[in-house]
Amino acid sequence: DAGVTQSPTHLIKTRGQQVTLRCSPKSGHDTVSWYQQALGQGPQFIFQYYEEEERQRGNFPDRFSGHQFPNYSSELNVNALLLGDSALYLCASSSQYYEQYFGPGTRLTVT
Amino acid sequence: DQQVKQNSPSLSVQEGRISILNCDYTNSMFDYFLWYKKYPAEGPTFLISISSIKDKNEDGRFTVFLNKSAKHLSLHIVPSQPGDSAVYFCAVCRTDSWGKFQFGAGTQVVVTP
């Protein structure tokens, strides 16, 4: 079992650009959550997807959007990138009311 | 609005001794609490959890204590081992909005020989 996988590992973008990050959940998991972890901080909840719909959302602007596919994989899209969007983006998968398993993250740098 | 606080950014402990990590939360509506461990270049790994109906949960060397009246939880690691050196995050959530975890800023634990 490969666990939760994320791509790419690292990404450098310019302010104003758009970015898409990808996540494949652990086998058997149907729920995907996305978190943003700034340097020196804990992960902050962005949103959660279940049955291809956004089920919950944290305090992030509409520039952050997502999608879940029928195979449960997920994408996180960020539009109009700001310097403050530079962070580690973590994807976590779970099966309903069980603990979340995290991927290694995508390090996004906005210049 | 920081609803979860880990006030000790770092902790150094000798191998074989006890490590005690603390976490405070502000909202009494949280009813499920977790600890995660993170190594560099890896995602957080689930360690142990406790629901609000209990005040203690034990799993091997790891014990989590919950004091609901003080809105405080702690993680005890006994005995500490060099492989325990990592960043530890506490996380809280409400079971009626399961999966929307709120994390503390983390405590860096260093276990010295």
PDB file of C-alpha atoms in Angstrom:
ATOM      1  CA  ASP A   1       0.000   0.000   0.000  1.00  0.00           C
ATOM      2  CA  ALA A   2       1.566   3.268  -1.195  1.00  0.00           C
ATOM      3  CA  GLY A   3      -0.220   5.383   1.380  1.00  0.00           C
ATOM      4  CA  VAL A   4      -1.161   8.959   0.543  1.00  0.00           C
ATOM      5  CA  THR A   5       0.823  10.328  -2.382  1.00  0.00           C
ATOM      6  CA  GLN A   6       1.124  13.931  -3.529  1.00  0.00           C
ATOM      7  CA  SER A   7       2.566  15.585  -6.613  1.00  0.00           C
ATOM      8  CA  PRO A   8       4.622  17.500  -7.325  1.00  0.00           C
ATOM      9  CA  THR A   9       7.064  17.473  -4.412  1.00  0.00           C
ATOM     10  CA  HIS A  10       8.226  21.030  -4.976  1.00  0.00           C
ATOM     11  CA  LEU A  11       6.881  23.878  -7.076  1.00  0.00           C
ATOM     12  CA  ILE A  12       7.984  27.438  -7.765  1.00  0.00           C
ATOM     13  CA  LYS A  13       5.448  29.907  -9.149  1.00  0.00           C
ATOM     14  CA  THR A  14       5.298  33.626  -9.758  1.00  0.00           C
ATOM     15  CA  ARG A  15       2.863  35.951  -8.015  1.00  0.00           C
ATOM     16  CA  GLY A  16      -0.439  36.114  -9.904  1.00  0.00           C
ATOM     17  CA  GLN A  17      -0.097  32.676 -11.478  1.00  0.00           C
ATOM     18  CA  GLN A  18      -2.321  29.672 -10.858  1.00  0.00           C
ATOM     19  CA  VAL A  19      -1.268  26.286  -9.460  1.00  0.00           C
ATOM     20  CA  THR A  20      -2.752  22.785  -9.239  1.00  0.00           C
ATOM     21  CA  LEU A  21      -1.633  20.250  -6.660  1.00  0.00           C
ATOM     22  CA  ARG A  22      -2.609  16.585  -6.755  1.00  0.00           C
ATOM     23  CA  CYS A  23      -3.315  13.931  -4.149  1.00  0.00           C
ATOM     24  CA  SER A  24      -4.028  10.205  -4.286  1.00  0.00           C
ATOM     25  CA  PRO A  25      -5.576   8.853  -1.091  1.00  0.00           C
ATOM     26  CA  LYS A  26      -4.611   5.713   0.757  1.00  0.00           C
ATOM     27  CA  SER A  27      -6.317   2.600  -0.597  1.00  0.00           C
ATOM     28  CA  GLY A  28      -9.794   2.199   0.881  1.00  0.00           C
ATOM     29  CA  HIS A  29     -10.154   5.857   1.861  1.00  0.00           C
ATOM     30  CA  ASP A  30     -12.945   7.971   0.400  1.00  0.00           C
ATOM     31  CA  THR A  31     -12.424  11.334   2.107  1.00  0.00           C
ATOM     32  CA  VAL A  32      -9.684  13.823   1.269  1.00  0.00           C
ATOM     33  CA  SER A  33      -8.757  16.931   3.228  1.00  0.00           C
ATOM     34  CA  TRP A  34      -6.275  19.652   2.341  1.00  0.00           C
ATOM     35  CA  TYR A  35      -4.157  21.653   4.775  1.00  0.00           C
ATOM     36  CA  GLN A  36      -1.750  24.558   4.440  1.00  0.00           C
ATOM     37  CA  GLN A  37       1.273  24.568   6.741  1.00  0.00           C
ATOM     38  CA  ALA A  38       3.265  27.809   6.914  1.00  0.00           C
ATOM     39  CA  LEU A  39       6.773  27.757   8.317  1.00  0.00           C
ATOM     40  CA  GLY A  40       6.762  27.297  12.092  1.00  0.00           C
ATOM     41  CA  GLN A  41       3.005  26.765  12.225  1.00  0.00           C
ATOM     42  CA  GLY A  42       0.694  23.802  12.478  1.00  0.00           C
ATOM     43  CA  PRO A  43      -1.367  22.677   9.483  1.00  0.00           C
ATOM     44  CA  GLN A  44      -4.450  24.830   8.771  1.00  0.00           C
ATOM     45  CA  PHE A  45      -7.570  23.195   7.365  1.00  0.00           C
ATOM     46  CA  ILE A  46      -8.493  24.383   3.855  1.00  0.00           C
ATOM     47  CA  PHE A  47     -11.364  22.059   2.856  1.00  0.00           C
ATOM     48  CA  GLN A  48     -12.554  18.477   2.746  1.00  0.00           C
ATOM     49  CA  TYR A  49     -14.005  16.438  -0.101  1.00  0.00           C
ATOM     50  CA  TYR A  50     -16.308  13.446   0.129  1.00  0.00           C
ATOM     51  CA  GLU A  51     -18.329  11.874  -2.672  1.00  0.00           C
ATOM     52  CA  GLU A  52     -16.888  14.432  -5.092  1.00  0.00           C
ATOM     53  CA  GLU A  53     -18.320  17.356  -3.145  1.00  0.00           C
ATOM     54  CA  GLU A  54     -16.813  19.914  -0.813  1.00  0.00           C
ATOM     55  CA  ARG A  55     -18.167  18.923   2.583  1.00  0.00           C
ATOM     56  CA  GLN A  56     -16.403  21.372   4.896  1.00  0.00           C
ATOM     57  CA  ARG A  57     -14.308  24.481   4.428  1.00  0.00           C
ATOM     58  CA  GLY A  58     -11.905  26.440   6.595  1.00  0.00           C
ATOM     59  CA  ASN A  59     -11.201  30.182   6.536  1.00  0.00           C
ATOM     60  CA  PHE A  60      -9.601  30.379   3.127  1.00  0.00           C
ATOM     61  CA  PRO A  61     -10.624  32.704   0.278  1.00  0.00           C
ATOM     62  CA  ASP A  62     -12.355  31.552  -2.889  1.00  0.00           C
ATOM     63  CA  ARG A  63      -8.994  31.616  -4.678  1.00  0.00           C
ATOM     64  CA  PHE A  64      -8.582  28.181  -3.130  1.00  0.00           C
ATOM     65  CA  SER A  65     -10.735  25.588  -4.838  1.00  0.00           C
ATOM     66  CA  GLY A  66     -10.691  21.854  -5.205  1.00  0.00           C
ATOM     67  CA  HIS A  67     -12.050  18.818  -6.871  1.00  0.00           C
ATOM     68  CA  GLN A  68     -12.468  15.153  -6.096  1.00  0.00           C
ATOM     69  CA  PHE A  69     -12.613  12.542  -8.826  1.00  0.00           C
ATOM     70  CA  PRO A  70     -14.630   9.281  -8.897  1.00  0.00           C
ATOM     71  CA  ASN A  71     -11.484   7.339  -7.910  1.00  0.00           C
ATOM     72  CA  TYR A  72     -11.300   9.565  -4.777  1.00  0.00           C
ATOM     73  CA  SER A  73      -8.140  11.374  -5.869  1.00  0.00           C
ATOM     74  CA  SER A  74      -8.226  15.126  -5.436  1.00  0.00           C
ATOM     75  CA  GLU A  75      -6.810  18.389  -6.732  1.00  0.00           C
ATOM     76  CA  LEU A  76      -6.215  21.684  -4.977  1.00  0.00           C
ATOM     77  CA  ASN A  77      -6.221  24.783  -7.177  1.00  0.00           C
ATOM     78  CA  VAL A  78      -5.001  28.184  -6.101  1.00  0.00           C
ATOM     79  CA  ASN A  79      -5.597  31.202  -8.365  1.00  0.00           C
ATOM     80  CA  ALA A  80      -3.926  34.625  -8.332  1.00  0.00           C
ATOM     81  CA  LEU A  81      -1.064  33.431  -6.167  1.00  0.00           C
ATOM     82  CA  LEU A  82       0.219  35.726  -3.441  1.00  0.00           C
ATOM     83  CA  LEU A  83       3.593  35.646  -1.742  1.00  0.00           C
ATOM     84  CA  GLY A  84       1.770  34.576   1.440  1.00  0.00           C
ATOM     85  CA  ASP A  85       0.580  31.395  -0.264  1.00  0.00           C
ATOM     86  CA  SER A  86       4.116  30.008   0.014  1.00  0.00           C
ATOM     87  CA  ALA A  87       3.751  26.991   2.302  1.00  0.00           C
ATOM     88  CA  LEU A  88       3.723  23.220   2.558  1.00  0.00           C
ATOM     89  CA  TYR A  89       0.400  21.883   1.289  1.00  0.00           C
ATOM     90  CA  LEU A  90      -0.634  18.633   2.914  1.00  0.00           C
ATOM     91  CA  CYS A  91      -3.263  16.210   1.747  1.00  0.00           C
ATOM     92  CA  ALA A  92      -4.854  13.811   4.230  1.00  0.00           C
ATOM     93  CA  SER A  93      -7.163  10.903   3.531  1.00  0.00           C
ATOM     94  CA  SER A  94      -9.480   8.974   5.772  1.00  0.00           C
ATOM     95  CA  SER A  95     -12.409   6.645   5.752  1.00  0.00           C
ATOM     96  CA  GLN A  96     -15.272   8.615   7.253  1.00  0.00           C
ATOM     97  CA  TYR A  97     -14.880   8.820  11.034  1.00  0.00           C
ATOM     98  CA  TYR A  98     -11.357   7.511  11.363  1.00  0.00           C
ATOM     99  CA  GLU A  99      -8.006   9.165  11.789  1.00  0.00           C
ATOM    100  CA  GLN A 100      -6.493  11.032   8.873  1.00  0.00           C
ATOM    101  CA  TYR A 101      -3.384   9.787   7.120  1.00  0.00           C
ATOM    102  CA  PHE A 102      -1.173  12.505   5.670  1.00  0.00           C
ATOM    103  CA  GLY A 103       0.920  12.608   2.533  1.00  0.00           C
ATOM    104  CA  PRO A 104       4.440  14.084   2.472  1.00  0.00           C
ATOM    105  CA  GLY A 105       3.193  17.394   1.133  1.00  0.00           C
ATOM    106  CA  THR A 106       3.947  19.747  -1.763  1.00  0.00           C
ATOM    107  CA  ARG A 107       6.271  22.641  -1.021  1.00  0.00           C
ATOM    108  CA  LEU A 108       4.995  25.704  -2.925  1.00  0.00           C
ATOM    109  CA  THR A 109       7.197  28.764  -3.257  1.00  0.00           C
ATOM    110  CA  VAL A 110       5.687  31.946  -4.709  1.00  0.00           C
ATOM    111  CA  THR A 111       8.198  34.550  -5.938  1.00  0.00           C
TER     112      THR A 111
ATOM    113  CA  ASP B   1      -7.945  33.174  16.121  1.00  0.00           C
ATOM    114  CA  GLN B   2      -5.654  30.526  17.560  1.00  0.00           C
ATOM    115  CA  GLN B   3      -7.945  27.996  19.222  1.00  0.00           C
ATOM    116  CA  VAL B   4      -5.212  25.436  19.926  1.00  0.00           C
ATOM    117  CA  LYS B   5      -1.971  26.374  21.652  1.00  0.00           C
ATOM    118  CA  GLN B   6       1.206  24.466  22.278  1.00  0.00           C
ATOM    119  CA  ASN B   7       3.163  26.906  24.388  1.00  0.00           C
ATOM    120  CA  SER B   8       6.461  25.042  24.354  1.00  0.00           C
ATOM    121  CA  PRO B   9       8.094  25.273  20.931  1.00  0.00           C
ATOM    122  CA  SER B  10      10.827  22.857  21.986  1.00  0.00           C
ATOM    123  CA  LEU B  11      11.635  20.208  24.564  1.00  0.00           C
ATOM    124  CA  SER B  12      14.918  18.431  25.246  1.00  0.00           C
ATOM    125  CA  VAL B  13      14.863  15.193  27.228  1.00  0.00           C
ATOM    126  CA  GLN B  14      17.367  12.470  28.059  1.00  0.00           C
ATOM    127  CA  GLU B  15      16.894   9.004  26.651  1.00  0.00           C
ATOM    128  CA  GLY B  16      14.950   6.837  29.079  1.00  0.00           C
ATOM    129  CA  ARG B  17      13.265   9.765  30.832  1.00  0.00           C
ATOM    130  CA  ILE B  18       9.683  10.974  30.456  1.00  0.00           C
ATOM    131  CA  SER B  19       8.663  13.523  27.825  1.00  0.00           C
ATOM    132  CA  ILE B  20       5.588  15.602  28.653  1.00  0.00           C
ATOM    133  CA  LEU B  21       3.992  17.703  25.929  1.00  0.00           C
ATOM    134  CA  ASN B  22       1.148  20.084  26.639  1.00  0.00           C
ATOM    135  CA  CYS B  23      -1.696  21.524  24.609  1.00  0.00           C
ATOM    136  CA  ASP B  24      -4.476  23.990  25.481  1.00  0.00           C
ATOM    137  CA  TYR B  25      -7.668  24.685  23.574  1.00  0.00           C
ATOM    138  CA  THR B  26     -10.267  27.390  23.927  1.00  0.00           C
ATOM    139  CA  ASN B  27     -13.539  25.954  22.621  1.00  0.00           C
ATOM    140  CA  SER B  28     -15.394  23.524  24.897  1.00  0.00           C
ATOM    141  CA  MET B  29     -17.306  22.216  21.854  1.00  0.00           C
ATOM    142  CA  PHE B  30     -14.240  20.231  20.757  1.00  0.00           C
ATOM    143  CA  ASP B  31     -14.811  16.606  21.706  1.00  0.00           C
ATOM    144  CA  TYR B  32     -12.057  14.616  20.015  1.00  0.00           C
ATOM    145  CA  PHE B  33      -8.346  15.120  20.476  1.00  0.00           C
ATOM    146  CA  LEU B  34      -5.330  13.692  18.677  1.00  0.00           C
ATOM    147  CA  TRP B  35      -1.565  13.782  18.679  1.00  0.00           C
ATOM    148  CA  TYR B  36       0.489  13.600  15.500  1.00  0.00           C
ATOM    149  CA  LYS B  37       4.231  13.213  15.076  1.00  0.00           C
ATOM    150  CA  LYS B  38       6.157  14.688  12.163  1.00  0.00           C
ATOM    151  CA  TYR B  39       9.631  13.911  10.866  1.00  0.00           C
ATOM    152  CA  PRO B  40      11.328  16.268   8.377  1.00  0.00           C
ATOM    153  CA  ALA B  41      10.202  15.790   4.768  1.00  0.00           C
ATOM    154  CA  GLU B  42       7.313  13.556   5.843  1.00  0.00           C
ATOM    155  CA  GLY B  43       3.658  14.220   6.533  1.00  0.00           C
ATOM    156  CA  PRO B  44       2.318  14.073  10.095  1.00  0.00           C
ATOM    157  CA  THR B  45       1.740  10.539  11.412  1.00  0.00           C
ATOM    158  CA  PHE B  46      -1.138   9.712  13.750  1.00  0.00           C
ATOM    159  CA  LEU B  47       0.076   8.741  17.214  1.00  0.00           C
ATOM    160  CA  ILE B  48      -2.797   8.511  19.686  1.00  0.00           C
ATOM    161  CA  SER B  49      -6.238   9.979  20.291  1.00  0.00           C
ATOM    162  CA  ILE B  50      -8.838  10.445  23.008  1.00  0.00           C
ATOM    163  CA  SER B  51     -12.510  11.310  23.012  1.00  0.00           C
ATOM    164  CA  SER B  52     -14.075  13.695  25.494  1.00  0.00           C
ATOM    165  CA  ILE B  53     -15.812  10.856  27.358  1.00  0.00           C
ATOM    166  CA  LYS B  54     -12.438   9.647  28.640  1.00  0.00           C
ATOM    167  CA  ASP B  55      -9.685  11.313  30.614  1.00  0.00           C
ATOM    168  CA  LYS B  56      -6.853   8.945  29.742  1.00  0.00           C
ATOM    169  CA  ASN B  57      -5.829   6.726  26.859  1.00  0.00           C
ATOM    170  CA  GLU B  58      -2.730   4.591  26.756  1.00  0.00           C
ATOM    171  CA  ASP B  59      -0.927   2.924  23.855  1.00  0.00           C
ATOM    172  CA  GLY B  60       2.413   1.379  24.675  1.00  0.00           C
ATOM    173  CA  ARG B  61       4.858   4.100  25.650  1.00  0.00           C
ATOM    174  CA  PHE B  62       2.355   6.853  24.820  1.00  0.00           C
ATOM    175  CA  THR B  63      -0.382   8.134  27.131  1.00  0.00           C
ATOM    176  CA  VAL B  64      -2.721  11.040  26.464  1.00  0.00           C
ATOM    177  CA  PHE B  65      -4.461  12.794  29.349  1.00  0.00           C
ATOM    178  CA  LEU B  66      -7.477  15.057  28.937  1.00  0.00           C
ATOM    179  CA  ASN B  67      -8.642  17.643  31.482  1.00  0.00           C
ATOM    180  CA  LYS B  68     -11.902  18.979  30.060  1.00  0.00           C
ATOM    181  CA  SER B  69     -12.506  21.532  32.783  1.00  0.00           C
ATOM    182  CA  ALA B  70      -9.090  23.084  32.145  1.00  0.00           C
ATOM    183  CA  LYS B  71      -9.358  22.560  28.365  1.00  0.00           C
ATOM    184  CA  HIS B  72      -5.948  20.945  28.491  1.00  0.00           C
ATOM    185  CA  LEU B  73      -4.431  17.786  27.133  1.00  0.00           C
ATOM    186  CA  SER B  74      -1.012  16.309  27.495  1.00  0.00           C
ATOM    187  CA  LEU B  75       1.045  13.557  25.926  1.00  0.00           C
ATOM    188  CA  HIS B  76       3.426  11.493  28.026  1.00  0.00           C
ATOM    189  CA  ILE B  77       6.146   9.418  26.376  1.00  0.00           C
ATOM    190  CA  VAL B  78       7.813   6.893  28.694  1.00  0.00           C
ATOM    191  CA  PRO B  79      10.582   5.975  28.258  1.00  0.00           C
ATOM    192  CA  SER B  80      11.767   8.459  25.633  1.00  0.00           C
ATOM    193  CA  GLN B  81      13.879   7.014  22.815  1.00  0.00           C
ATOM    194  CA  PRO B  82      16.122   8.725  20.236  1.00  0.00           C
ATOM    195  CA  GLY B  83      13.622   7.795  17.493  1.00  0.00           C
ATOM    196  CA  ASP B  84      11.037   9.938  19.278  1.00  0.00           C
ATOM    197  CA  SER B  85      12.911  13.077  18.188  1.00  0.00           C
ATOM    198  CA  ALA B  86      10.366  14.840  15.982  1.00  0.00           C
ATOM    199  CA  VAL B  87       7.799  17.647  15.966  1.00  0.00           C
ATOM    200  CA  TYR B  88       4.613  16.765  17.847  1.00  0.00           C
ATOM    201  CA  PHE B  89       1.305  18.411  16.985  1.00  0.00           C
ATOM    202  CA  CYS B  90      -1.878  18.263  18.984  1.00  0.00           C
ATOM    203  CA  ALA B  91      -5.089  18.455  16.987  1.00  0.00           C
ATOM    204  CA  VAL B  92      -8.689  18.937  18.050  1.00  0.00           C
ATOM    205  CA  CYS B  93     -12.022  18.577  16.328  1.00  0.00           C
ATOM    206  CA  ARG B  94     -15.751  18.324  16.814  1.00  0.00           C
ATOM    207  CA  THR B  95     -17.225  14.956  15.928  1.00  0.00           C
ATOM    208  CA  ASP B  96     -20.194  16.726  14.305  1.00  0.00           C
ATOM    209  CA  SER B  97     -17.740  18.210  11.803  1.00  0.00           C
ATOM    210  CA  TRP B  98     -15.373  15.282  11.622  1.00  0.00           C
ATOM    211  CA  GLY B  99     -12.173  15.824   9.708  1.00  0.00           C
ATOM    212  CA  LYS B 100     -11.915  19.584  10.232  1.00  0.00           C
ATOM    213  CA  PHE B 101      -8.892  19.275  12.501  1.00  0.00           C
ATOM    214  CA  GLN B 102      -7.362  22.320  14.163  1.00  0.00           C
ATOM    215  CA  PHE B 103      -3.690  21.955  14.948  1.00  0.00           C
ATOM    216  CA  GLY B 104      -1.360  23.582  17.412  1.00  0.00           C
ATOM    217  CA  ALA B 105       1.936  25.056  16.238  1.00  0.00           C
ATOM    218  CA  GLY B 106       3.887  21.997  17.357  1.00  0.00           C
ATOM    219  CA  THR B 107       6.601  21.124  19.868  1.00  0.00           C
ATOM    220  CA  GLN B 108      10.051  20.043  18.675  1.00  0.00           C
ATOM    221  CA  VAL B 109      11.236  17.155  20.862  1.00  0.00           C
ATOM    222  CA  VAL B 110      14.921  16.241  20.982  1.00  0.00           C
ATOM    223  CA  VAL B 111      15.884  13.067  22.827  1.00  0.00           C
ATOM    224  CA  THR B 112      19.555  13.034  23.779  1.00  0.00           C
ATOM    225  CA  PRO B 113      21.587   9.917  24.603  1.00  0.00           C
TER     226      PRO B 113
END
